[in-house]
PDB file of C-alpha atoms in Angstrom:
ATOM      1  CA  UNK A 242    -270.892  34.559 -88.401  1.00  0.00           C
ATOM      2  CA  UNK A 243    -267.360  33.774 -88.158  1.00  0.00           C
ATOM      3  CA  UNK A 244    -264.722  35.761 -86.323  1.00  0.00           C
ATOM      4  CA  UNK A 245    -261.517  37.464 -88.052  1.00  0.00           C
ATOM      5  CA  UNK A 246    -258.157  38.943 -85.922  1.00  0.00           C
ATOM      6  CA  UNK A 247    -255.851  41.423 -87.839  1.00  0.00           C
ATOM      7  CA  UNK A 248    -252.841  42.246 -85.492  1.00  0.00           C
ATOM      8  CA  UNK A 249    -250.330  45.562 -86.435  1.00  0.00           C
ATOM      9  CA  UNK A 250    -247.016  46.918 -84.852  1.00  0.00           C
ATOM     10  CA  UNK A 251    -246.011  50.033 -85.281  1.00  0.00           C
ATOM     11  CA  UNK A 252    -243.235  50.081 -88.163  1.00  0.00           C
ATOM     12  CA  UNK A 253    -244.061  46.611 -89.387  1.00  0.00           C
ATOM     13  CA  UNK A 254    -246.214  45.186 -92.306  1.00  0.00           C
ATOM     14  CA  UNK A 255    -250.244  44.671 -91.269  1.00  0.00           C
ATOM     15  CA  UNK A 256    -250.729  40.674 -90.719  1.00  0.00           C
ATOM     16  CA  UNK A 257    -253.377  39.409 -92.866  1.00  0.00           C
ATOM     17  CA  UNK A 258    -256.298  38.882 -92.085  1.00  0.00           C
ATOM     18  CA  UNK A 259    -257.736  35.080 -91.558  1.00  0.00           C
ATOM     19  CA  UNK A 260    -260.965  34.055 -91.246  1.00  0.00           C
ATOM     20  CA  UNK A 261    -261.913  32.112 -88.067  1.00  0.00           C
ATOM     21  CA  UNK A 262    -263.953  28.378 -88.675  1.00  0.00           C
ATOM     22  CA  UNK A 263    -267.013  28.500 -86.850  1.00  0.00           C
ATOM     23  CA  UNK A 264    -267.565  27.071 -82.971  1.00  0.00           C
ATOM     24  CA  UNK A 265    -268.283  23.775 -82.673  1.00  0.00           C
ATOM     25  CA  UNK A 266    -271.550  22.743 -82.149  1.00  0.00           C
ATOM     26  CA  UNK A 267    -273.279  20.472 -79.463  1.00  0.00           C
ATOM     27  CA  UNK A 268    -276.243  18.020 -80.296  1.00  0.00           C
ATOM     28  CA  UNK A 269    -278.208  16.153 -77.330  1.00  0.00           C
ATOM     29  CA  UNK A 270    -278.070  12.297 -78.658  1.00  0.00           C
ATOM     30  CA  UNK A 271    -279.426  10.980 -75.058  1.00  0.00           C
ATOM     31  CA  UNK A 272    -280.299  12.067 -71.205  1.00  0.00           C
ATOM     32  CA  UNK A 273    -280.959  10.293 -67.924  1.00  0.00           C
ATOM     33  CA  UNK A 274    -282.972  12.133 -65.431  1.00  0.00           C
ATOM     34  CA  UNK A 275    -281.038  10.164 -62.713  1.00  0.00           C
ATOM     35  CA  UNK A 276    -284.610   9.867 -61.308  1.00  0.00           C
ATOM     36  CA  UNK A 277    -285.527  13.707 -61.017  1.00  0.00           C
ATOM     37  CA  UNK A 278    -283.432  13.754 -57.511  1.00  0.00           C
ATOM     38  CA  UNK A 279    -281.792  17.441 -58.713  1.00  0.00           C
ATOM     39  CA  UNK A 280    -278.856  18.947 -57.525  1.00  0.00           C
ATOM     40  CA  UNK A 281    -276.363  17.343 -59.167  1.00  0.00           C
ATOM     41  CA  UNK A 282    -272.970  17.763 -58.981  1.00  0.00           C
ATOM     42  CA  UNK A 283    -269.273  16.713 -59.904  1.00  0.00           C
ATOM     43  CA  UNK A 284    -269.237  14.643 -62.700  1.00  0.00           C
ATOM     44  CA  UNK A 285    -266.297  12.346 -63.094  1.00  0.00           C
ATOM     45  CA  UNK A 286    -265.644   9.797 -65.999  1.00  0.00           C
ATOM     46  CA  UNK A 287    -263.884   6.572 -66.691  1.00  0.00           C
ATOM     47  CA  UNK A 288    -264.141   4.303 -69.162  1.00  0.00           C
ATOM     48  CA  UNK A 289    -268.017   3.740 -70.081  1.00  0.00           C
ATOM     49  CA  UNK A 290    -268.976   4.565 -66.522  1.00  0.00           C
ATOM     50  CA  UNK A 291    -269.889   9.015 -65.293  1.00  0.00           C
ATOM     51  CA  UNK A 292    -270.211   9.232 -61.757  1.00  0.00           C
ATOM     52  CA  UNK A 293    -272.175  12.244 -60.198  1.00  0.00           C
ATOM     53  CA  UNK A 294    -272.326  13.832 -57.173  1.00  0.00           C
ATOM     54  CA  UNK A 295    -274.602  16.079 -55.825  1.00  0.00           C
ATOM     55  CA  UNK A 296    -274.881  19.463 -53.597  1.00  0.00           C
ATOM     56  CA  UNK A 297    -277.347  17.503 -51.418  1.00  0.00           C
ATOM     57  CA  UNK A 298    -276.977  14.130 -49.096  1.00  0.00           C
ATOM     58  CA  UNK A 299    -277.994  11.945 -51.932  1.00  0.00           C
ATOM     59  CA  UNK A 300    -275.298   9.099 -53.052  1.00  0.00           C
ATOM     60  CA  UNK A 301    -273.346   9.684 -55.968  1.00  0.00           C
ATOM     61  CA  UNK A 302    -274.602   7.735 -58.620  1.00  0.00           C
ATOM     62  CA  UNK A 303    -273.080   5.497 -61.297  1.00  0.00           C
ATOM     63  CA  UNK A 304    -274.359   5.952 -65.011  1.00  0.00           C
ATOM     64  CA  UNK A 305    -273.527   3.501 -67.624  1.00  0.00           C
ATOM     65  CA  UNK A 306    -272.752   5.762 -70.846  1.00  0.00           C
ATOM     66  CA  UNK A 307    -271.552   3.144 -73.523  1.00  0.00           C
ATOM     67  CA  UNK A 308    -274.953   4.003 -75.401  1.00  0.00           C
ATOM     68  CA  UNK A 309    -274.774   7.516 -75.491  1.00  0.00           C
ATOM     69  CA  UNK A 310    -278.271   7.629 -76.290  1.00  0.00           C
ATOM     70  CA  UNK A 311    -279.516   5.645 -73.420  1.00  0.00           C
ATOM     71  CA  UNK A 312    -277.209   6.468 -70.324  1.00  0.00           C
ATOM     72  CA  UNK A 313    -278.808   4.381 -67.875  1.00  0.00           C
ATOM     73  CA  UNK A 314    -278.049   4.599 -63.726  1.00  0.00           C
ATOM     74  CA  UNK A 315    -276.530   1.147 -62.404  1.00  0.00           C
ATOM     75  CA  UNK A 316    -275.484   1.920 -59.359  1.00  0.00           C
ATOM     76  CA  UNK A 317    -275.216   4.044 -56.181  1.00  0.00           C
ATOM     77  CA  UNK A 318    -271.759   4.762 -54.303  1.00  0.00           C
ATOM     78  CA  UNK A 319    -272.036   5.322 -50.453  1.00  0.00           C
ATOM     79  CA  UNK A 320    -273.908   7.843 -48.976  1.00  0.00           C
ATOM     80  CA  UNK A 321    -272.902  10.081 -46.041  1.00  0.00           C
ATOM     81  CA  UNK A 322    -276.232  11.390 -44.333  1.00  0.00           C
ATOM     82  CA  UNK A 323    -275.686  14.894 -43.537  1.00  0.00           C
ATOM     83  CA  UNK A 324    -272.617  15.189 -46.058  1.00  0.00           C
ATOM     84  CA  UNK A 325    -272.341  16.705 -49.412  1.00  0.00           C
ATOM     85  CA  UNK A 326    -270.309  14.544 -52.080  1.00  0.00           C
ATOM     86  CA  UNK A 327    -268.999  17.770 -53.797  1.00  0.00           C
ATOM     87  CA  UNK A 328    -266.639  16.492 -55.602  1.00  0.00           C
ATOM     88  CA  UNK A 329    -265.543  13.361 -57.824  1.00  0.00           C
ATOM     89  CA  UNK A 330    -261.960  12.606 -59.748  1.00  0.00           C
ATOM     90  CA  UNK A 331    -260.907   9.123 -61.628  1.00  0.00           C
ATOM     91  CA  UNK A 332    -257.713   7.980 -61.897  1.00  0.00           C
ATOM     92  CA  UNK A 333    -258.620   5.255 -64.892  1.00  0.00           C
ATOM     93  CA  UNK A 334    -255.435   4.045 -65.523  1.00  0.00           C
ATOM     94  CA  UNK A 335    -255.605   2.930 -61.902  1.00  0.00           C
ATOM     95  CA  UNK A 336    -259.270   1.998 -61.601  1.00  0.00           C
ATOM     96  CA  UNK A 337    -259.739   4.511 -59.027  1.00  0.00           C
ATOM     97  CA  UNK A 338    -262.595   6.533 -57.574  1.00  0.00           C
ATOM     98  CA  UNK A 339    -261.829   9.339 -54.818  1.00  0.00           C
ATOM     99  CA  UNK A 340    -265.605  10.920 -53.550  1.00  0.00           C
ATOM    100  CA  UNK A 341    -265.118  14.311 -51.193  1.00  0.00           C
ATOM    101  CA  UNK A 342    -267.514  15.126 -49.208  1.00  0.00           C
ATOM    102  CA  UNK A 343    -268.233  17.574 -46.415  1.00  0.00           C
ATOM    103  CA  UNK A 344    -270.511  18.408 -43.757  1.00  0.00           C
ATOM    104  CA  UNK A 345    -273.834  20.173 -44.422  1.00  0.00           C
ATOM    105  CA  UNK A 346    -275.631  19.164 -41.541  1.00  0.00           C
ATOM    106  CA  UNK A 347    -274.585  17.236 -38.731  1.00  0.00           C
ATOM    107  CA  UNK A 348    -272.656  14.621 -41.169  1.00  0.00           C
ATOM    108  CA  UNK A 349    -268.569  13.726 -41.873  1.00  0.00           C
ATOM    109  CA  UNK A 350    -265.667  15.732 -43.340  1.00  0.00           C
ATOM    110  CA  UNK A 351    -263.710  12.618 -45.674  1.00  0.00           C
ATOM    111  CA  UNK A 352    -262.422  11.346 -48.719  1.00  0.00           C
ATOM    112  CA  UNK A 353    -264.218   7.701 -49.878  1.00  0.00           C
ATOM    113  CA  UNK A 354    -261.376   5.705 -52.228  1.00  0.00           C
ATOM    114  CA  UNK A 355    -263.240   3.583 -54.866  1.00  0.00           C
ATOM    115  CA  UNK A 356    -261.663   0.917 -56.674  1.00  0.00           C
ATOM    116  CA  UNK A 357    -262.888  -1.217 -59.480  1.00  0.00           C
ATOM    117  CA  UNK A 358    -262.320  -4.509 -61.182  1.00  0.00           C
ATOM    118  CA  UNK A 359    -263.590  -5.716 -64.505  1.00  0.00           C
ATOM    119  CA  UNK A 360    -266.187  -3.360 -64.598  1.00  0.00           C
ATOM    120  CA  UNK A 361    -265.985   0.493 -63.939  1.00  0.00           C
ATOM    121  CA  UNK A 362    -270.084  -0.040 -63.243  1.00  0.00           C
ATOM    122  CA  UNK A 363    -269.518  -1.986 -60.053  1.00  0.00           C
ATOM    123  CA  UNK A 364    -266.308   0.521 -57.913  1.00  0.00           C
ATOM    124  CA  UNK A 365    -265.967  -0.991 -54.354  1.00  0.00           C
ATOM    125  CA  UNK A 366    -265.032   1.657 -50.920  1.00  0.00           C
ATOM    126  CA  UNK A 367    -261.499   1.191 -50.106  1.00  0.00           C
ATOM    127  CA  UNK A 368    -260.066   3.534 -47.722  1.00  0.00           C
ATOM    128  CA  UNK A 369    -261.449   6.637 -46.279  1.00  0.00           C
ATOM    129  CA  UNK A 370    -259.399   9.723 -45.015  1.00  0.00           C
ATOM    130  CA  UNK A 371    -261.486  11.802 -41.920  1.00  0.00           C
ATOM    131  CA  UNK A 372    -260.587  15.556 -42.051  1.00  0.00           C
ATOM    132  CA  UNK A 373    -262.495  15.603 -38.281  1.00  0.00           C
ATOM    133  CA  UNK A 374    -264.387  19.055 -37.936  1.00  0.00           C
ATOM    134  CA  UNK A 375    -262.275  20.944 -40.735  1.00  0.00           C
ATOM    135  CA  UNK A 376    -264.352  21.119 -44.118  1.00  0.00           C
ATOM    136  CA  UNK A 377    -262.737  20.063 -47.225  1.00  0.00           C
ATOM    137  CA  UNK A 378    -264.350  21.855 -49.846  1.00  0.00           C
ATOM    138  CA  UNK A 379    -262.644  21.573 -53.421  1.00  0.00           C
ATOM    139  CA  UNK A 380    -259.474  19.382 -54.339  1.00  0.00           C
ATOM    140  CA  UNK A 381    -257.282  18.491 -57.511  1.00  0.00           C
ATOM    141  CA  UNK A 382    -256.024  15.344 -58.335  1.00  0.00           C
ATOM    142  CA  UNK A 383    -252.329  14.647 -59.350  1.00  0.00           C
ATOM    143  CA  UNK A 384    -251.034  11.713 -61.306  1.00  0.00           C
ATOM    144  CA  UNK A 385    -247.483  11.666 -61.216  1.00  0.00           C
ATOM    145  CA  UNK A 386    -246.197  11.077 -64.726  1.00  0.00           C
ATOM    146  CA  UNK A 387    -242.852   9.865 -63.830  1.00  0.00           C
ATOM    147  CA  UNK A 388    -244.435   7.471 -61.162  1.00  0.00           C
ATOM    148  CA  UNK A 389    -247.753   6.615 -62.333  1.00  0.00           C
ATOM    149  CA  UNK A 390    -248.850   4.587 -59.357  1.00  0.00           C
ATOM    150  CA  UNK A 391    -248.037   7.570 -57.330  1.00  0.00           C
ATOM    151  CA  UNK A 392    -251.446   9.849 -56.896  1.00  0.00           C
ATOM    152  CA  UNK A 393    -251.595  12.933 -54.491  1.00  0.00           C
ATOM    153  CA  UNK A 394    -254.623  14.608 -53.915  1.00  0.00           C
ATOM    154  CA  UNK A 395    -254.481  18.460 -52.567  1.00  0.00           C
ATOM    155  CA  UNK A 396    -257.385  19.547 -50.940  1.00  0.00           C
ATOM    156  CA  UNK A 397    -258.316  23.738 -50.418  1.00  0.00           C
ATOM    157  CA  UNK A 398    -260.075  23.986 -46.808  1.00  0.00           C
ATOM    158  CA  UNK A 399    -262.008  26.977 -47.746  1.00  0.00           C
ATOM    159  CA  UNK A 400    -263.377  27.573 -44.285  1.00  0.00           C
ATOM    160  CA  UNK A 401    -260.533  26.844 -42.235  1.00  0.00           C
ATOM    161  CA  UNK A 402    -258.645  29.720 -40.358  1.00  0.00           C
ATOM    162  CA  UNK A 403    -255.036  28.234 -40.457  1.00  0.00           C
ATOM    163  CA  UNK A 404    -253.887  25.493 -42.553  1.00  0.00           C
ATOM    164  CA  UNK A 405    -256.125  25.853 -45.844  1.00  0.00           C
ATOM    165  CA  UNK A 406    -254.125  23.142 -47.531  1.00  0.00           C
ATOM    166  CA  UNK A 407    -253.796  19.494 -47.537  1.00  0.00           C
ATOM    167  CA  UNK A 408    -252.007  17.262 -49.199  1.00  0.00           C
ATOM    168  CA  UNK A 409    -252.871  13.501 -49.025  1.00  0.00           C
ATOM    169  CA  UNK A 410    -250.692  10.529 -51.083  1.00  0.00           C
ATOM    170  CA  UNK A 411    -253.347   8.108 -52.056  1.00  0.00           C
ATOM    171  CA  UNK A 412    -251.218   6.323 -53.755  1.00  0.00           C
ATOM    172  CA  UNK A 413    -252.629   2.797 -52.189  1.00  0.00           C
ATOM    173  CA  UNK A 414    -256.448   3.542 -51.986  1.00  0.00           C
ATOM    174  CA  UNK A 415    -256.869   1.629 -48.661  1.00  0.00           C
ATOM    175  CA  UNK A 416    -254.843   3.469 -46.581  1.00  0.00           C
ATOM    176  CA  UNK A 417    -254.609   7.242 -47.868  1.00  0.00           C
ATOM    177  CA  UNK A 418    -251.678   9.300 -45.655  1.00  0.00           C
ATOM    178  CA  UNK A 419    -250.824  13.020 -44.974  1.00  0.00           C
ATOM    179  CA  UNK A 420    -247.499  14.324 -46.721  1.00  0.00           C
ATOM    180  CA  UNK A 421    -248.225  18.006 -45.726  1.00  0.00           C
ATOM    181  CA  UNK A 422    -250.193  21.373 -45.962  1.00  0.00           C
ATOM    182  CA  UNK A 423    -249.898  24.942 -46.132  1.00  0.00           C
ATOM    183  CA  UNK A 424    -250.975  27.968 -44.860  1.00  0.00           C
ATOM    184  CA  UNK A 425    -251.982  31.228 -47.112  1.00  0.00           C
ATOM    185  CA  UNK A 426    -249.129  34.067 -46.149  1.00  0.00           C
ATOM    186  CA  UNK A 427    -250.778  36.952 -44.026  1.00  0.00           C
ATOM    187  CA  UNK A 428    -248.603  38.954 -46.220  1.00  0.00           C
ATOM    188  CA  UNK A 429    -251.918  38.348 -49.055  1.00  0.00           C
ATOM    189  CA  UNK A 430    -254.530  39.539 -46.885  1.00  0.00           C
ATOM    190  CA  UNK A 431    -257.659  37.876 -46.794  1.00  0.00           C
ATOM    191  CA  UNK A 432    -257.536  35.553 -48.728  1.00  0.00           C
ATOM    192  CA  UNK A 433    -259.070  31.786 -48.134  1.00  0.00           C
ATOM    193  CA  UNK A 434    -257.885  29.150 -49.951  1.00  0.00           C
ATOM    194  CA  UNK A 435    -260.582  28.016 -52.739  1.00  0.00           C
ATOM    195  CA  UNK A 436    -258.879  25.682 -55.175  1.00  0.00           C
ATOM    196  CA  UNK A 437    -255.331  24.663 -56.583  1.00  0.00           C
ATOM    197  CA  UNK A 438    -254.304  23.023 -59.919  1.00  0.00           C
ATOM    198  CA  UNK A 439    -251.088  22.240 -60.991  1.00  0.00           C
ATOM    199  CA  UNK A 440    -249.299  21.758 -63.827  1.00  0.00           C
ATOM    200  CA  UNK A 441    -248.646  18.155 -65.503  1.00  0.00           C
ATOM    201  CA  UNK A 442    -245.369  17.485 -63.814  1.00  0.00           C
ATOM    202  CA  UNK A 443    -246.614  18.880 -60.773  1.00  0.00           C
ATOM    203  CA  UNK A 444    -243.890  21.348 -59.760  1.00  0.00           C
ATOM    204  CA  UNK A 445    -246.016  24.806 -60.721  1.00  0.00           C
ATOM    205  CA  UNK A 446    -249.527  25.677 -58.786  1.00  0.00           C
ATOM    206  CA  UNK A 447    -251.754  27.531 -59.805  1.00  0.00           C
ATOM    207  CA  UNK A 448    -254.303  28.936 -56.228  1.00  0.00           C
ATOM    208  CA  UNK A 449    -257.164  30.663 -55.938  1.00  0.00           C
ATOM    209  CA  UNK A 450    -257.203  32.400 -53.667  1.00  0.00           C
ATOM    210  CA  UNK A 451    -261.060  33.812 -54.086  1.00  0.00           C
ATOM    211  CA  UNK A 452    -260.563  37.648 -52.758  1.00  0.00           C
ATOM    212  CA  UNK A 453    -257.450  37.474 -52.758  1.00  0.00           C
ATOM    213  CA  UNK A 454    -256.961  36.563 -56.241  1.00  0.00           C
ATOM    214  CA  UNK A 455    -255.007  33.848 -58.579  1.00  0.00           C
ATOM    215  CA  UNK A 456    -250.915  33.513 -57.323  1.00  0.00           C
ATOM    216  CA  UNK A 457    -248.518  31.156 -58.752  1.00  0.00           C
ATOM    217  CA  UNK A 458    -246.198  28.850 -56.472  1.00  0.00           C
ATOM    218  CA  UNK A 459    -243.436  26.682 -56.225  1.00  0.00           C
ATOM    219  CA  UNK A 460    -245.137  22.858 -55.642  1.00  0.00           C
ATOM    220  CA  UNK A 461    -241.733  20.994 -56.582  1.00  0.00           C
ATOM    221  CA  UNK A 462    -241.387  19.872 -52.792  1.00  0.00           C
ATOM    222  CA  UNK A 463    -244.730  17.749 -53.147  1.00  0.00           C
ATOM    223  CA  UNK A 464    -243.990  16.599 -56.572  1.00  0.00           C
ATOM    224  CA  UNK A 465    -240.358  15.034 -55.725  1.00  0.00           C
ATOM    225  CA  UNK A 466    -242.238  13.649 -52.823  1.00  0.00           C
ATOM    226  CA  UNK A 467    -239.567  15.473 -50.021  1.00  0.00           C
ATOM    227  CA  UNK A 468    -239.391  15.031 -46.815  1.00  0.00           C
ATOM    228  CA  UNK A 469    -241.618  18.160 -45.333  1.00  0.00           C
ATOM    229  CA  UNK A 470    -242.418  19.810 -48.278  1.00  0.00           C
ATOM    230  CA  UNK A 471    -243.320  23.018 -48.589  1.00  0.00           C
ATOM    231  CA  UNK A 472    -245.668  25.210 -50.722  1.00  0.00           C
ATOM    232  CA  UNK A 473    -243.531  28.437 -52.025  1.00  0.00           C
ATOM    233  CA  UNK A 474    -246.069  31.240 -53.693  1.00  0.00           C
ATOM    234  CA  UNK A 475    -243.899  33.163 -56.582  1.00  0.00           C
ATOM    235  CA  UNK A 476    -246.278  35.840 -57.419  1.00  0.00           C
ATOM    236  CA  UNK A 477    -245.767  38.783 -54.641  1.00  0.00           C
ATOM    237  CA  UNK A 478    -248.282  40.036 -52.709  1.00  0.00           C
ATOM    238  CA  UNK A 479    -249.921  42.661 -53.988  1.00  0.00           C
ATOM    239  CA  UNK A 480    -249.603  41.456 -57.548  1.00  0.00           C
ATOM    240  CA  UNK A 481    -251.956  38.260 -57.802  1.00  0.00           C
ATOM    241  CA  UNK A 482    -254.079  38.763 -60.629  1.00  0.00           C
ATOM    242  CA  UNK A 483    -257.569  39.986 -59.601  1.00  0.00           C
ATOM    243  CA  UNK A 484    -261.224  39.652 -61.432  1.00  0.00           C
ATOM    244  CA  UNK A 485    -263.175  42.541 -59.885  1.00  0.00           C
ATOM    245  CA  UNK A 486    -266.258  42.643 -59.468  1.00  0.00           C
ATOM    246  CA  UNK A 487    -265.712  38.330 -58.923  1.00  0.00           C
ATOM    247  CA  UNK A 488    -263.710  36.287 -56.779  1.00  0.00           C
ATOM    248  CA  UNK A 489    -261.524  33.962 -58.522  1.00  0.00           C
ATOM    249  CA  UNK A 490    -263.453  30.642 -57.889  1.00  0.00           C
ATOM    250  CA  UNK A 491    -261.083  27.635 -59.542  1.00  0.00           C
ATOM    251  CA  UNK A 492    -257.622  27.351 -61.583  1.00  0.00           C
ATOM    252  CA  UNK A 493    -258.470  24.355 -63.928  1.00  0.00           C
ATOM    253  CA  UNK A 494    -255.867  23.228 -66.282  1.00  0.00           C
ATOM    254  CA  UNK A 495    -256.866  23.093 -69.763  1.00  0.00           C
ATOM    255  CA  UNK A 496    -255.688  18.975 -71.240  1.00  0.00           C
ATOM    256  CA  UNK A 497    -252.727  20.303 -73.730  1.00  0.00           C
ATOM    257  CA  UNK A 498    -252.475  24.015 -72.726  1.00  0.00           C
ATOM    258  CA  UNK A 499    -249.433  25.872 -71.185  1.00  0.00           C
TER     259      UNK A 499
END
């Protein structure tokens, strides 16, 4: 049944009414069981190649997808025993992989970079960045559209008690660096750090900020690539928008949306 929207203002004329087309719909043309191993998890695509991680130890997995009706597994990235590979991103312009992963039991906090050559089936480990005993947990990755060799990946520490943001310039693959972090004001009150996005030109971030609600901030410092830089929240304390009963889990840009 499609949807209509009539919109009035007092003193003005009634809108007319439109009629809404129909949602989309979705038709399965092909699966892969990835071998019944469950718990899958961050799905990240490039080219004809979807990598998935998992909430487990298993190693992502590479899945051919050029027939979508026979996706078929060619590969395995590196595993981390003990580690969760939570979460994937590509950079395919670059032919880049980045795999976090975090301790579930007894295993390594990191970020694997994966680069490929003539065949997004075949990604090789580059570098690897070692967050020692602090969990990463979710991250965004940014692409800077002025510089598109320039990537920055910002990474919410969900667990950690200080400094529940960091920013890493993997900009060569092989030897990612540290350009800065932040720290969630006390002014906000509990609130731990669950995710950031930012806009395209990476000057406006969006944070969750999971009981604490969804604040805006200032993220020009990183995205000018200063000296220092500095994350500077806009929305005030006290006015972050809030989804009770829930906790505001991630701020995902929509591709095209303001």
């Amino acid at each position: 049944m499609a949807a209509a929207l009539a919109v009035t203002m007092a003193g003005s004329v009634p809108a007319p009414v439109s009629a809404v087309s129909p949602p989309a719909t979705l038709e399965l043309v092909g699966r892969n069981s990835l071998g019944g191993r469950g718990m899958n998890a961050a799905l990240a695509i490039a080219d004809h190649c979807a990598c998935v991680g998992g909430r487990n130890d298993a190693a992502p997995q590479v899945v051919d997808i050029a027939d979508p009706a026979s996706p078929q597994v060619v590969g395995n990235l590196r595993a981390h025993p003990g580690s969760t590979p939570r979460e994937l991103r590509t950079v395919p312009a670059l032919r880049e992989l980045a795999v976090l992963f975090y301790r579930l039991n007894g295993g390594l906090n990191g970020l694997g970079l994966y680069r490929w050559g003539a065949s997004c089936a075949t990604p090789e480990l580059g570098g690897h960045y070692d967050f020692g005993s602090a969990a990463p947990h979710e991250f965004f990755l940014w692409q800077d559209p002025a510089r598109p060799a320039r990537v920055l990946v910002l990474v919410a520490m969900f667990a950690a008690s200080s400094e529940q943001l960091q920013v890493l310039d993997i900009s060569n693959p092989l030897t990612p660096t540290r350009v800065g972090g932040w720290a969630v004001p006390s002014a906000y009150g509990r609130a731990p750090l669950h995710s950031i996005g930012l806009s395209v030109d990476g000057r406006t971030a969006y944070v969750s900020l999971w009981t604490g609600g969804l604040i805006v901030a200032d993220s020009s410092d990183f995205a000018a690539g200063q000296a220092e830089p500095v994350l500077r929240p806009r929305t005030p304390p006290g006015s972050a928008l809030r989804t009770p009963p829930g906790n505001v889990h991630s701020a995902v840009p929509l591709p095209g949306q303001p």
